[in-house]
Coordinates of C-alpha atoms in Angstrom, one line a residue:
Chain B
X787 CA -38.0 240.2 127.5
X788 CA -35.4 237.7 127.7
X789 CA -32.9 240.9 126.9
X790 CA -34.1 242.8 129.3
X791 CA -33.3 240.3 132.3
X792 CA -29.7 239.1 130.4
X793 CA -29.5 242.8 130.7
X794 CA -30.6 242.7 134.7
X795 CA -28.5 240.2 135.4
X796 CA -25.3 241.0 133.5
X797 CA -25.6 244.4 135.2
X798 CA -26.4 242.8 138.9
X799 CA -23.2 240.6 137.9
X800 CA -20.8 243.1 137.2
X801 CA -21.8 245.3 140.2
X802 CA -21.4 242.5 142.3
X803 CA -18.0 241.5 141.1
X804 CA -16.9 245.3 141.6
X805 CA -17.8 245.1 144.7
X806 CA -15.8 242.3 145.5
X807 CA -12.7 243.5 143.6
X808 CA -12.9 246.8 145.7
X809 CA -13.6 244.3 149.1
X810 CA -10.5 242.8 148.2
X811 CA -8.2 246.3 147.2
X812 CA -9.7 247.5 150.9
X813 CA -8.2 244.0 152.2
X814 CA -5.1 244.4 150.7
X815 CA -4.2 247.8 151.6
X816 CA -5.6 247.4 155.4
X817 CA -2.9 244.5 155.6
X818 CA -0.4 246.7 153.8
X819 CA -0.6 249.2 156.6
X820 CA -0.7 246.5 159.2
X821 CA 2.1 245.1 158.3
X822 CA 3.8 248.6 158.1
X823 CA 4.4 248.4 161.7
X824 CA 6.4 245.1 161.8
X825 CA 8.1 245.1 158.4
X826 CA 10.4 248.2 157.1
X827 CA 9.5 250.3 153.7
X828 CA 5.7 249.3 153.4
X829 CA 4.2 252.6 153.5
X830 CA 6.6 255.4 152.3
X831 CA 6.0 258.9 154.2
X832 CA 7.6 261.0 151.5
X833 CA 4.9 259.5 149.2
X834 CA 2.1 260.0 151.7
X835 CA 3.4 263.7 152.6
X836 CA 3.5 264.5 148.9
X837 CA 0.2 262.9 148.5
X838 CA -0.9 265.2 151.0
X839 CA 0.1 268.1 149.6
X840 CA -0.9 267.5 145.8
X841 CA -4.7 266.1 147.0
X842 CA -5.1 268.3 150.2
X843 CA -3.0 271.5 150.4
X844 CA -3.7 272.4 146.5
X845 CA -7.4 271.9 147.3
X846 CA -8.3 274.7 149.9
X847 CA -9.1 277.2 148.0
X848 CA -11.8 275.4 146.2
X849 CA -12.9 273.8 149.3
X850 CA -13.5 277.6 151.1
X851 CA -14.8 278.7 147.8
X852 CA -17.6 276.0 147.7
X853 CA -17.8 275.7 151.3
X854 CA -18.8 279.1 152.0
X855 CA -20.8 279.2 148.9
X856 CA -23.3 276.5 150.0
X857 CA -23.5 278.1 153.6
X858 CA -24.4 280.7 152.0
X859 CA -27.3 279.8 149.7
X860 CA -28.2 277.9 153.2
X861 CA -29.0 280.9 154.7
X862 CA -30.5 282.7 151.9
X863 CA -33.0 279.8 151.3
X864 CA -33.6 278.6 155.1
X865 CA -34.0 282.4 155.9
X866 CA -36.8 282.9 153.1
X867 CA -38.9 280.1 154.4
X868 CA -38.2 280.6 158.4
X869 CA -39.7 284.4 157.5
X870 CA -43.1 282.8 157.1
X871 CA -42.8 282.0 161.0
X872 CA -41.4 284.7 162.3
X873 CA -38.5 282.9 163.2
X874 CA -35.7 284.0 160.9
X875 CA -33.6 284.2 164.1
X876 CA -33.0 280.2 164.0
X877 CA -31.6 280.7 160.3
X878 CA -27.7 280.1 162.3
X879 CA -28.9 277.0 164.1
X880 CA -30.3 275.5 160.9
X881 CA -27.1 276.6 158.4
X882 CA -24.7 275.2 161.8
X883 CA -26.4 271.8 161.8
X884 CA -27.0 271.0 158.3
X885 CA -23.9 272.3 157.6
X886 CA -21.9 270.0 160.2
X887 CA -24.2 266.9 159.8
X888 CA -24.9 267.1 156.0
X889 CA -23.4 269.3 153.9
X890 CA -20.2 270.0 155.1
X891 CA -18.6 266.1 154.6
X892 CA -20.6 265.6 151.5
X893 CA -19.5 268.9 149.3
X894 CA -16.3 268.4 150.9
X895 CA -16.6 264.6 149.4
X896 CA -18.1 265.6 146.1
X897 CA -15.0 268.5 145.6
X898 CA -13.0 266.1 146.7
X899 CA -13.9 263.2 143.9
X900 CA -14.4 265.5 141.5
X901 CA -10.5 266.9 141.8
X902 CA -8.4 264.4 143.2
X903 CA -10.4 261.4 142.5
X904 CA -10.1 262.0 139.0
X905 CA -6.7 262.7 139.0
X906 CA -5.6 259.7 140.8
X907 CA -7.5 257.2 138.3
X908 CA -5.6 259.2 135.2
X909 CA -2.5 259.5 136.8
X910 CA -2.7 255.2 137.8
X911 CA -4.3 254.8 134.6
X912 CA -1.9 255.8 132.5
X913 CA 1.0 254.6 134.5
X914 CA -1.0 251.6 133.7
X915 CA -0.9 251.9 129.9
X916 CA 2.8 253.2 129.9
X917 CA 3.4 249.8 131.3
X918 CA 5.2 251.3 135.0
X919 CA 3.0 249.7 136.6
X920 CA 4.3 246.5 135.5
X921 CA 7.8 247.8 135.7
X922 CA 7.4 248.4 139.8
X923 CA 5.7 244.7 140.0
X924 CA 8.7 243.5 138.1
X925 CA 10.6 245.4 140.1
X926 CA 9.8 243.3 143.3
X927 CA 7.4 246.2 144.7
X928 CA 4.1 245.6 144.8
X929 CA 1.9 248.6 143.5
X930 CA -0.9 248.6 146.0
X931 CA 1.6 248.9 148.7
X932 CA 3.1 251.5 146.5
X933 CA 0.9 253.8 144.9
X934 CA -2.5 253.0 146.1
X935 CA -1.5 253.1 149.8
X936 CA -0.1 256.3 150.4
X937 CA -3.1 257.9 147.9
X938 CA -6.1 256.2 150.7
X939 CA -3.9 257.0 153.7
X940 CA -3.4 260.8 152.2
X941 CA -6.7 260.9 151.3
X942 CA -8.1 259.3 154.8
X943 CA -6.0 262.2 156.8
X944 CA -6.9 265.1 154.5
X945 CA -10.7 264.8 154.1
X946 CA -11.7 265.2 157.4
X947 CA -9.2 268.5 157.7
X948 CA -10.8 269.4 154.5
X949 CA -14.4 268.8 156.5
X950 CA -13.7 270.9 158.9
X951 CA -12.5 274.1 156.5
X952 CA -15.8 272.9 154.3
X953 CA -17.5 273.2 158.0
X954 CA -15.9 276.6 159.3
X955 CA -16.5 278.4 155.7
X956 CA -20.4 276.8 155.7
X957 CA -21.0 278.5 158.8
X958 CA -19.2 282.0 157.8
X959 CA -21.2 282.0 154.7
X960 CA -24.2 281.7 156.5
X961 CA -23.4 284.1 159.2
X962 CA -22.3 287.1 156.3
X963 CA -25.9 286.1 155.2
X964 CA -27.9 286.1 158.4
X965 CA -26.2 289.2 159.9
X966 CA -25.3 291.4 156.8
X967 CA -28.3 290.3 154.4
X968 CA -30.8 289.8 156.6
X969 CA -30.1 292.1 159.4
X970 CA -29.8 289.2 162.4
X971 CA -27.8 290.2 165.3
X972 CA -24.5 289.1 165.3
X973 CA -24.4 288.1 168.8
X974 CA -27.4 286.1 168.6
X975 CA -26.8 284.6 165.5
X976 CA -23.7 282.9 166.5
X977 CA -25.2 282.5 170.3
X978 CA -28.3 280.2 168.3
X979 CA -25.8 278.6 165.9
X980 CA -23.4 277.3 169.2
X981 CA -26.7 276.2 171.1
X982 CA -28.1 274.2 168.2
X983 CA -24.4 272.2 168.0
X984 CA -23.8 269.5 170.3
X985 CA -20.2 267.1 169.6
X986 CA -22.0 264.9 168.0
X987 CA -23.3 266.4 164.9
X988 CA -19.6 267.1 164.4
X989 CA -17.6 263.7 164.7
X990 CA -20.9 261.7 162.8
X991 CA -19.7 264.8 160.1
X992 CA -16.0 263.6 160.3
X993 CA -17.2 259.5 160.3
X994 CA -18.4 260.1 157.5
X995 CA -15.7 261.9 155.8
X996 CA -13.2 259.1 157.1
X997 CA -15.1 256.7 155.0
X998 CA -15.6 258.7 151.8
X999 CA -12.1 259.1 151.7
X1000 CA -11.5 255.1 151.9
X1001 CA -14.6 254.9 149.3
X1002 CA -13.1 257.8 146.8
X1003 CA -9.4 256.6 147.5
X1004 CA -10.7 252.6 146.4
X1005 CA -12.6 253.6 143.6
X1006 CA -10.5 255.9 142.0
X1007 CA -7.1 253.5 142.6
X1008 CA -9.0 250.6 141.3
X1009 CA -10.5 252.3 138.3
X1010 CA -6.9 253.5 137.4
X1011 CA -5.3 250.6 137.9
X1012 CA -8.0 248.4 136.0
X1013 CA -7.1 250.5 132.9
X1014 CA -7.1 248.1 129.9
X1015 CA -6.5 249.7 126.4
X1016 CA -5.2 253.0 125.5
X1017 CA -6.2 257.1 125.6
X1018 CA -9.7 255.9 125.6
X1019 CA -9.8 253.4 128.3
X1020 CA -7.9 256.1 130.4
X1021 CA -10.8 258.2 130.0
X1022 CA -13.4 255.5 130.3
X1023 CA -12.0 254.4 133.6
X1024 CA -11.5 258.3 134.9
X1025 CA -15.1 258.7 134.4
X1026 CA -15.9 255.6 136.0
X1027 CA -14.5 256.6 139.0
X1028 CA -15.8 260.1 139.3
X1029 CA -19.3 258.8 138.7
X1030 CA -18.9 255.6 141.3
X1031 CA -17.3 257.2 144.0
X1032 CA -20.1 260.1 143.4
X1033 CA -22.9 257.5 143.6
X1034 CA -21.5 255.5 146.4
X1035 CA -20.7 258.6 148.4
X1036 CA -24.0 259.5 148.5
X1037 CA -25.5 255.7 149.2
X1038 CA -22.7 255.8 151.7
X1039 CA -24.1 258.8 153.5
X1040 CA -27.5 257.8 153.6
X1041 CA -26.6 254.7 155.2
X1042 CA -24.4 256.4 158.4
X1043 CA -27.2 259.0 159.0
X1044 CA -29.7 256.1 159.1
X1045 CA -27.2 254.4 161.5
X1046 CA -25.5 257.3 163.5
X1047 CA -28.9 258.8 164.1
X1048 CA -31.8 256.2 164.0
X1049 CA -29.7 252.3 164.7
X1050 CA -27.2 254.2 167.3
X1051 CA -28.7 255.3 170.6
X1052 CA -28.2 258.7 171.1
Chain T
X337 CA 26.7 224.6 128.9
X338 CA 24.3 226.0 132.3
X339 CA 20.8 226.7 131.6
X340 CA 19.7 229.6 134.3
X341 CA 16.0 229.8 132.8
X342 CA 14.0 226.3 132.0
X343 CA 11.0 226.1 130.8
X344 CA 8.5 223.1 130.4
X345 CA 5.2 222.5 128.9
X346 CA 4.2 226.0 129.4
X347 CA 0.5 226.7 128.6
X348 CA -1.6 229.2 128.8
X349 CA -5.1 230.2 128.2
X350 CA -7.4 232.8 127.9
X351 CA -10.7 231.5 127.7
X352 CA -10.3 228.8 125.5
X353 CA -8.2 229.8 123.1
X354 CA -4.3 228.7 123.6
X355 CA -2.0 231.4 123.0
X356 CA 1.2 229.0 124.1
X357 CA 0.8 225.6 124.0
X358 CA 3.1 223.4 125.1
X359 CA 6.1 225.5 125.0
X360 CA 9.4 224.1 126.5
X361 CA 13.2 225.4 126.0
X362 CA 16.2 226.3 127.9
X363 CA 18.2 230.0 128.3
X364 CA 22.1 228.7 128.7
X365 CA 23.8 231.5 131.6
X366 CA 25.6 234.2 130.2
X367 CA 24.3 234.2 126.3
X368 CA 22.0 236.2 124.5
X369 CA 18.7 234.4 123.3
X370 CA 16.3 235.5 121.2
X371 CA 12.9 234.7 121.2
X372 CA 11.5 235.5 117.5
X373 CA 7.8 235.5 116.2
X374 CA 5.2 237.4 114.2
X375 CA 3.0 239.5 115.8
X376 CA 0.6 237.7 118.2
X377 CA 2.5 234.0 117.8
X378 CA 2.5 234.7 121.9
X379 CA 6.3 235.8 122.2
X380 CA 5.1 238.7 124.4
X381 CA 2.9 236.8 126.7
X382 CA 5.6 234.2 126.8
X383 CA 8.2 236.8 128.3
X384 CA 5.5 238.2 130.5
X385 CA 5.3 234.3 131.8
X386 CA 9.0 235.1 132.7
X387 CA 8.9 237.8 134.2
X388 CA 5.7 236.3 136.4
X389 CA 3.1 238.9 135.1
X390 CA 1.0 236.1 134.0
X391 CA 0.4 233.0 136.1
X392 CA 0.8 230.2 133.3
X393 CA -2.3 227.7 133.3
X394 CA 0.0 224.5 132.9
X395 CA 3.6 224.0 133.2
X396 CA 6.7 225.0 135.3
X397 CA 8.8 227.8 134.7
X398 CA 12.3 227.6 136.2
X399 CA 14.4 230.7 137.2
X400 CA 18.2 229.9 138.8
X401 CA 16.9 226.4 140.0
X402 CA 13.9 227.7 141.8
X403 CA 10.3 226.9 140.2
X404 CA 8.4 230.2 139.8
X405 CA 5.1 229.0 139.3
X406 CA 2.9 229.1 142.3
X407 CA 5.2 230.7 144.1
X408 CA 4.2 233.1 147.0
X409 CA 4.5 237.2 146.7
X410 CA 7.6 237.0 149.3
X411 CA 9.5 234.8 147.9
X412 CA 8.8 235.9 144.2
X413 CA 10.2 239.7 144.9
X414 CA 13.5 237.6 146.2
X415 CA 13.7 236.2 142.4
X416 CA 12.7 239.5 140.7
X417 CA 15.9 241.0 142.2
X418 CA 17.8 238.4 140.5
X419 CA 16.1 240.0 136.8
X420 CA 16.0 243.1 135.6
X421 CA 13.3 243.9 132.6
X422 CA 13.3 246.8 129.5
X423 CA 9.8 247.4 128.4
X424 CA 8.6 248.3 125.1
X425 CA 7.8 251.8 126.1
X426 CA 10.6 251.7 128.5
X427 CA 7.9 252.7 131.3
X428 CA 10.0 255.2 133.6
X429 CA 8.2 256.7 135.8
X430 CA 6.9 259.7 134.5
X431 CA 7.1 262.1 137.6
X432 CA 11.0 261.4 138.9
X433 CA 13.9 262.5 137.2
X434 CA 16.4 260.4 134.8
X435 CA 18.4 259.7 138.2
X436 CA 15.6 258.9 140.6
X437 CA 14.3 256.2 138.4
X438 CA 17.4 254.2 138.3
X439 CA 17.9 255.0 141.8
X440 CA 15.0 254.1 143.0
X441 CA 15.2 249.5 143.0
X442 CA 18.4 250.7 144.5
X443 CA 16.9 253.0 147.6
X444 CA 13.6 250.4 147.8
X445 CA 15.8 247.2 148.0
X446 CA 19.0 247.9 149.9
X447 CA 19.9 250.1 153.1
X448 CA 23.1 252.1 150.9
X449 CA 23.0 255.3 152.0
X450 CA 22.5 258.4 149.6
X451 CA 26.2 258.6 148.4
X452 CA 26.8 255.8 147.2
X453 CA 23.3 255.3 145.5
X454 CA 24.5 258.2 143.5
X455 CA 27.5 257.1 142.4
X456 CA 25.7 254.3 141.4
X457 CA 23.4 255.4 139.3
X458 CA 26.5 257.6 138.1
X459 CA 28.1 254.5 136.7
X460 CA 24.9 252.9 135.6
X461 CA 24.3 256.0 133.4
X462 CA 27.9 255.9 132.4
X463 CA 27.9 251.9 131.1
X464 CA 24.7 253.3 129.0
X465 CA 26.5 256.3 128.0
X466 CA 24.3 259.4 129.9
X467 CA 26.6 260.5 131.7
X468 CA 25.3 264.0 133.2
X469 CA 21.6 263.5 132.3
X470 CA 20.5 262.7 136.3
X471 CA 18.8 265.6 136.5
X472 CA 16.6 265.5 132.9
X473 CA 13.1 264.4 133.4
X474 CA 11.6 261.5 131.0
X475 CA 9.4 264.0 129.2
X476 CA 13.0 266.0 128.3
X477 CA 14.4 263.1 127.1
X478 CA 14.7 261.1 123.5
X479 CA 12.8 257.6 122.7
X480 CA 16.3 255.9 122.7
X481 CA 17.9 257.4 125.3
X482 CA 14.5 256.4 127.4
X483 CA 15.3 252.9 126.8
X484 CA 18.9 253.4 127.8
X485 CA 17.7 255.1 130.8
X486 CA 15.7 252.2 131.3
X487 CA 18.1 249.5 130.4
X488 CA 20.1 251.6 133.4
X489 CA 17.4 250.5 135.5
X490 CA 17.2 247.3 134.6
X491 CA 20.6 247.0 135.6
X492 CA 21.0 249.3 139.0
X493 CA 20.3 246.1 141.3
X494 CA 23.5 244.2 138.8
X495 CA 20.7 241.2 137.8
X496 CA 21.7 237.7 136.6
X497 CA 19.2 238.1 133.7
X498 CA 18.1 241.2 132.2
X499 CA 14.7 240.4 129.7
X500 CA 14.3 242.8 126.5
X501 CA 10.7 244.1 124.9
X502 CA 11.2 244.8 121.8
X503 CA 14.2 246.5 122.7
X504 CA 14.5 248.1 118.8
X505 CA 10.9 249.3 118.7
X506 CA 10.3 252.7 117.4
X507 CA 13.6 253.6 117.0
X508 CA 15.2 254.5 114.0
X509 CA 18.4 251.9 112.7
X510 CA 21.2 253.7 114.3
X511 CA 19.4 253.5 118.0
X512 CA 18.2 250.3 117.5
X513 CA 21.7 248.9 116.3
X514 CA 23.3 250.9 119.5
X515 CA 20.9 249.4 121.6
X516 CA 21.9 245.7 120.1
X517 CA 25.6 246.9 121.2
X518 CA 24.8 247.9 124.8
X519 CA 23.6 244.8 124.7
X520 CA 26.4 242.6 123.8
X521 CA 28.6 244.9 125.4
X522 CA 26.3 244.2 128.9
X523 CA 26.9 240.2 128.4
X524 CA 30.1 240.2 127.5
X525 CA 31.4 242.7 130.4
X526 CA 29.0 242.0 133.7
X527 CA 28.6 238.2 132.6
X528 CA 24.6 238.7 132.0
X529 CA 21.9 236.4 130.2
X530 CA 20.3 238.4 128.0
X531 CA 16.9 237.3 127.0
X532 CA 15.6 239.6 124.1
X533 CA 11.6 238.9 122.3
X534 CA 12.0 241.3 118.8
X535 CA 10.8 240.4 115.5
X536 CA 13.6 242.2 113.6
X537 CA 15.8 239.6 112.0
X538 CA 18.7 241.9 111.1
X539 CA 19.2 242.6 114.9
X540 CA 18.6 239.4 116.2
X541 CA 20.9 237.6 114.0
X542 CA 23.7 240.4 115.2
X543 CA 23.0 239.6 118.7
X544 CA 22.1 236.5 119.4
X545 CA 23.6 233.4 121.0
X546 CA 20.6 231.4 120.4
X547 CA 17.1 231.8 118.5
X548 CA 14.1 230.3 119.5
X549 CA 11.3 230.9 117.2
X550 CA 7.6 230.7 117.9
X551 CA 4.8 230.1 115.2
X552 CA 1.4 230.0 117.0
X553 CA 2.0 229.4 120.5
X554 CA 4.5 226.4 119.5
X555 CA 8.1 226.2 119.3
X556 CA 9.1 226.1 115.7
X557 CA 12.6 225.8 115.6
X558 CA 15.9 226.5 118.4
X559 CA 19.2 227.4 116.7
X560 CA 21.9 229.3 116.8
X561 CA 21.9 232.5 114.0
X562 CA 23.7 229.9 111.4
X563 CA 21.5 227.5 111.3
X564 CA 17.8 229.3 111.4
X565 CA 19.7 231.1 108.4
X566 CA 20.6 228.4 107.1
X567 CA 16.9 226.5 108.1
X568 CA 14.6 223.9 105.5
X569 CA 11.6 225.2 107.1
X570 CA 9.1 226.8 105.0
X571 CA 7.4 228.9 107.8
X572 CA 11.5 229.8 108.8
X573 CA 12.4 230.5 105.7
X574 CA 9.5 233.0 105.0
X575 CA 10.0 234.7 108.1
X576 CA 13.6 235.4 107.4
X577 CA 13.0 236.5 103.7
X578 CA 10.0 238.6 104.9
X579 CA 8.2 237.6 101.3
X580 CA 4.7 238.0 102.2
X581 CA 3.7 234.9 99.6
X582 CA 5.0 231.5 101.4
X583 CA 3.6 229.1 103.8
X584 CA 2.3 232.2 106.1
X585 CA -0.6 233.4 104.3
X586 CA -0.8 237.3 104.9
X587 CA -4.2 237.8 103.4
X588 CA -7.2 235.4 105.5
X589 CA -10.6 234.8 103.9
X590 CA -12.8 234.4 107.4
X591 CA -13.0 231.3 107.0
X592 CA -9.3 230.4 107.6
X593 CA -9.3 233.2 110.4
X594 CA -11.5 231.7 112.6
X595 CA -10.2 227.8 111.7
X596 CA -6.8 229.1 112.4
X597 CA -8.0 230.3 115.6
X598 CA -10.4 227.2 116.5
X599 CA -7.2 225.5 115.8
X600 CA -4.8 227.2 118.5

């Protein structure tokens, strides 16, 4: 008994503590980019551009792929039940509004961790063990400032653009469905889709991609650069941050529906 | 003589345990010193004190008259440009060429435009001897011309101090001894303290000015190379002999392990 609560606690501890260390990276770098508008060569924009490119550009294809794929299986599933009523004509409004509320930021955010969050807590991770990390810091530059605030501000810029494609592709996959597979017409499938929208189920989607990218960016940054060890604690921490960012995506979602559609007044 | 680096009553501990206790010495400008030690006697975490990659928990650490401990980010990076440091594993950066990573304290600390950042690193390479390999990445590159590269680095921003790793570590004798020369020839030509942390006597003895040798997280004994080879102490003497019976017991029952370490 006494185990099981030294267990509770020790585990209540430790989450607490990350919490705090990831309160304090999110401090840091905020004031990093602050203070990249008074103070020269804070934020490089090579870095950022490259950044860009290796997290966001090299992603697409996946992002279409899974994107159109769970608009898709959208349709086919919201279709099958919508029969019952008689009402399989709605199947584009459904697919459009999950799709931009729900499902579009969070596959997006789930790709997302899965490819470049795991990459950035390797790559940081072993920069860690190869001792360059200490080299910069010895160096006079400070490594938040210079790898873990280009990887967040790439990762904050990209996301939402990667939303959006996640978004568009959702909605094609459902509309191949709907018109092709299930004989809708085409006019009125994307005429029901477009009345179900309104803005708002689009920028709540893009919120909410903003801060997964600041949640995957942390997590995966501090995981890599909290590396202790060698090989194995690379692959400890790379895990670490695909799981956390995962887990707190999803906690983190949960929370802005609750406050973008229940808290917020519409 | 000048001392640029002074160190007093350095402590530090993790937890309880004291891995330097009480350490205090001087580094004269413009000589090699050695810092010597078996493994885990702290001379690592000692020159990672130096460098201010550890925050000591007692004592004062002085760098070119200015007291580094407690001192603020800002004003820190201002002293880091006066030191340049070769790692153990050299640690360039993995993903920019031979050139980019000794150009790159160069383009992060000045304004000099590209040109001349080029011929820098052109005549950094040279004093290292790679000349033509700007373009080679790490991963194309041998273990000992890494640390060259590095020692390059370490150089680029033309330090007061440059501070050694294990500079001869996992390289065979003839890298290791060319290393040793760079070295030298570095002091001797651009005026620099060199402050080196190896545990190979042969080298140390052929470079340095000074030897300061640790046993424990203590100073055991400061010298020049004559007279630790020429020392009465028992713990000295075994070290330099590398005997493994003598006053350092290489075999621990438990029970001496964890009094030796209740002791420290």
């Amino acid at each position: 008994m006494r185990l099981f609560f030294g267990k509770v606690g020790e585990t209540t501890a430790t989450f607490f503590a990350g919490v705090s260390r990831l309160y304090a990276l999110f401090a840091e770098v905020t004031g990093g980019i602050v203070a990249s508008f008074y103070e020269k060569k804070v934020v490089r924009t090579p870095h950022v551009f490259r950044q860009i490119v290796l997290m966001g550009v090299d992603s697409l294809g996946i992002i279409c792929l899974v994107g159109a794929a769970v608009g898709m299986v959208l349709a086919l599933q919201a279709g099958y039940q919508l029969k019952e009523f008689g009402a399989t004509l709605y199947t584009g409004s459904l697919v459009a509004v999950s799709i931009t509320r729900e499902l579009g930021p969070l596959v997006a955010a789930i790709v997302i961790t899965g490819r470049v969050g795991a990459r950035v807590a390797a790559e940081l991770g072993t920069m860690k063990v190869q001792e360059e990390v200490d080299a910069l810091a010895t160096m006079g530059l400070n490594p938040v400032r210079y790898l873990v605030i280009p990887r967040c501000l790439a990762l904050v810029i990209i996301l939402p653009c990667l939303t959006v494609l996640a978004d568009v592709m959702g909605m094609i996959g459902g509309f191949l469905i709907g018109t092709l597979g299930m004989g809708i017409n085409t006019y009125l499938y994307v005429s029901v889709s477009f009345d179900a929208l309104v803005f708002k189920d689009i920028y709540t989607g893009l919120v909410k991609s903003v801060i997964f990218a600041m949640l995957i960016a942390l997590v995966s940054c501090h995981q890599g650069l909290s590396v202790t060890g060698g090989a194995d604690g690379v692959g400890k921490s790379t895990t670490q941050a695909v799981v956390i960012s995962i887990i707190l995506v999803i906690v983190m979602d949960c929370v802005a529906t609750a406050v973008f559609y229940y808290a917020l007044p519409s | 003589m000048e001392n640029i680096i002074e160190i007093r009553n350095l402590v530090k501990k993790f937890g309880d345990r004291a891995v330097l206790d009480g350490i205090s010495f001087e580094i004269p400008a413009g000589k090699t010193t050695v810092i010597m030690g078996g493994s885990g006697c702290g001379k690592s975490t000692l020159l990672r004190h130096l460098v201010a990659l550890h925050v000591p928990t007692e004592g004062e650490i002085w760098i070119d008259g200015e007291n580094i401990v407690g001192m603020g980010e800002k004003e820190m990076n201002q002293v880091r440009r006066k030191f340049g440091m070769l790692f153990q594993s050299a640690a360039l950066f993995n993903s920019m060429t031979v050139g980019e990573n000794v150009a790159l304290p160069l383009r992060e600390h000045t304004d000099l435009p590209n040109e001349i950042i080029q011929i820098i690193v052109k005549v950094k390479l040279e004093l290292v001897g790679l000349t033509g390999f700007e373009n080679f990445m790490p991963h194309e590159i041998s273990g000992g011309m890494k640390k060259r590269v590095a020692l390059a680095r370490a150089i680029a921003l033309d330090p007061k101090i440059v501070f050694y790793d294990e500079p001869g570590a996992g390289l065979d004798p003839i890298t290791a001894s060319m290393i040793d020369r760079l070295m030298i020839d570095l002091s001797r030509k651009l005026k620099i303290t060199s402050v080196c942390v190896t545990h190979e006597m042969k080298s140390a003895f052929r470079i340095a000015d000074k030897i300061i040798i640790l046993h424990k997280g203590k100073v055991l004994q400061i010298g020049t190379s004559e007279e630790i080879q020429n020392s009465t102490n028992p713990y000295v003497r075994q070290f330099i002999s590398g005997e493994p019976e003598g006053a350092i017991p290489l075999k621990q029952t438990s029970d001496a392990y964890l009094k030796g370490l209740l002791e420290t």
